[in-house]
């Protein structure tokens, strides 16, 4: 494991985002396994919120899917979110993400396309599509 990933793993425990992710995984009755780069992968998450196919809290990546469902690109995307938790000093990431989500919805009607956190994590790696802001779209006649 690279030094950055060890630092991220440690800081996300200290800033309480990974313990929160482990609690969310437990509440969702997800099965946990060790993943690459210090991530913890939690499969079979059973709570219907959030709607995303995968989401990250600290270093914990949760999915409703079965073990082995993560692509390399998606793990890179979720790993970048884990780094964002580290840089946002943990739990402040959650309200900041909600604000970024709302801004994206206002700009283009999509929760991810203009969400700064999703863009910095690489939209395509997260299986999101880029969309133009509403003011650049052609008007319907």
C-alpha positions as a printed Julia matrix, in Angstrom:
141×3 Matrix{Float64}:
   0.0    0.0     0.0
   1.34   3.41   -0.95
   2.14   5.98    1.7
  -0.75   8.24    0.6
  -3.21   5.39    1.13
  -1.82   4.65    4.6
  -2.1    8.33    5.54
  -5.64   8.5     4.13
  -6.67   5.36    6.03
  -5.28   6.74    9.3
  -6.71  10.25    8.92
 -10.14   8.95    7.93
 -10.22   6.88   11.13
  -9.12   9.86   13.21
 -11.64  12.25   11.59
 -14.38   9.67   12.3
 -15.53   9.27    8.69
 -14.39   5.63    8.42
 -15.97   4.66   11.77
 -19.2    6.26   10.49
 -18.86   4.26    7.26
 -18.41   1.06    9.26
 -21.52   1.91   11.28
 -23.51   2.56    8.09
 -22.29  -0.79    6.7
 -23.34  -2.56    9.9
 -26.77  -0.89    9.92
 -27.2   -1.88    6.27
 -26.14  -5.47    7.12
 -23.4   -5.31    4.49
 -20.64  -7.92    4.3
 -17.23  -6.28    4.59
 -13.96  -7.25    3.0
 -10.57  -5.63    2.61
 -10.18  -3.77   -0.67
  -7.29  -2.16   -2.54
  -5.46   0.96   -1.36
  -6.71   0.74    2.22
 -10.39   0.74    1.24
 -12.99  -1.42    2.96
 -15.56  -2.85    0.55
 -19.06  -3.47    1.9
 -21.35  -5.63   -0.26
 -25.08  -6.4    -0.1
 -25.93  -3.08    1.57
 -29.68  -3.3     2.25
 -30.84   0.23    3.04
 -32.48   1.92   -0.02
 -30.74   5.26    0.63
 -28.77   6.7    -1.09
 -29.88   5.76   -4.57
 -26.33   5.43   -5.99
 -25.01   2.04   -7.06
 -21.99   2.63   -4.8
 -21.1    5.32   -2.3
 -18.23   6.02    0.04
 -18.11   7.11    3.68
 -14.54   7.58    4.84
 -12.6    4.59    3.53
 -15.7    2.38    3.35
 -17.17   1.79   -0.11
 -20.74   0.48    0.08
 -22.81  -1.19   -2.63
 -26.01  -3.17   -2.93
 -24.18  -5.39   -5.41
 -22.45  -8.71   -4.85
 -18.77  -9.26   -4.15
 -16.7   -8.67   -7.26
 -19.05  -6.07   -8.75
 -16.51  -3.22   -8.63
 -14.59  -2.34  -11.76
 -11.1   -0.93  -11.52
 -12.41   2.45  -12.7
 -15.17   2.54  -10.09
 -12.71   1.69   -7.32
 -10.46   4.56   -8.5
 -13.52   6.88   -8.41
 -14.54   5.77   -4.9
 -10.92   5.96   -3.73
 -10.88   9.6    -4.8
 -13.98  10.15   -2.65
 -12.11   8.59    0.29
  -9.34  11.12   -0.31
 -11.94  13.89   -0.38
 -13.08  12.82    3.1
  -9.47  13.12    4.23
  -9.09  16.6     2.7
 -12.45  17.82    4.06
 -11.42  16.62    7.54
 -14.05  13.92    7.6
 -17.66  14.57    8.46
 -17.9   18.11    6.98
 -17.71  16.28    3.63
 -21.34  15.14    4.06
 -23.04  18.58    4.13
 -20.59  19.9     1.53
 -21.51  17.01   -0.76
 -25.24  17.73   -0.3
 -24.66  21.39   -1.25
 -22.65  20.31   -4.32
 -25.43  17.89   -5.27
 -28.06  20.67   -5.01
 -25.94  23.04   -7.11
 -25.57  20.34   -9.78
 -29.34  19.78   -9.87
 -29.93  23.53  -10.3
 -27.3   23.82  -13.05
 -28.23  20.79  -15.15
 -30.98  18.78  -13.47
 -28.62  15.94  -12.58
 -27.15  15.18   -9.15
 -23.66  14.34  -10.41
 -22.81  16.09  -13.68
 -21.89  19.43  -12.07
 -21.24  18.16   -8.55
 -17.68  19.3    -7.81
 -16.92  16.16   -5.78
 -18.07  13.84   -8.57
 -16.2   15.85  -11.2
 -12.98  15.75   -9.16
 -13.43  11.98   -8.71
 -13.79  11.67  -12.53
 -17.41  11.37  -13.66
 -16.7    8.67  -16.22
 -14.96   6.41  -13.67
 -18.1    6.68  -11.53
 -20.37   5.79  -14.5
 -21.8    9.31  -14.69
 -22.35  11.28  -17.88
 -21.43  14.88  -18.53
 -24.37  17.21  -19.17
 -24.53  20.79  -20.33
 -25.92  23.47  -18.04
 -29.55  24.28  -18.78
 -28.65  27.68  -20.25
 -26.56  26.04  -23.01
 -29.23  23.59  -24.14
 -31.2   24.32  -27.3
 -34.76  25.47  -26.68
 -37.59  23.21  -27.72
 -40.01  24.69  -30.21
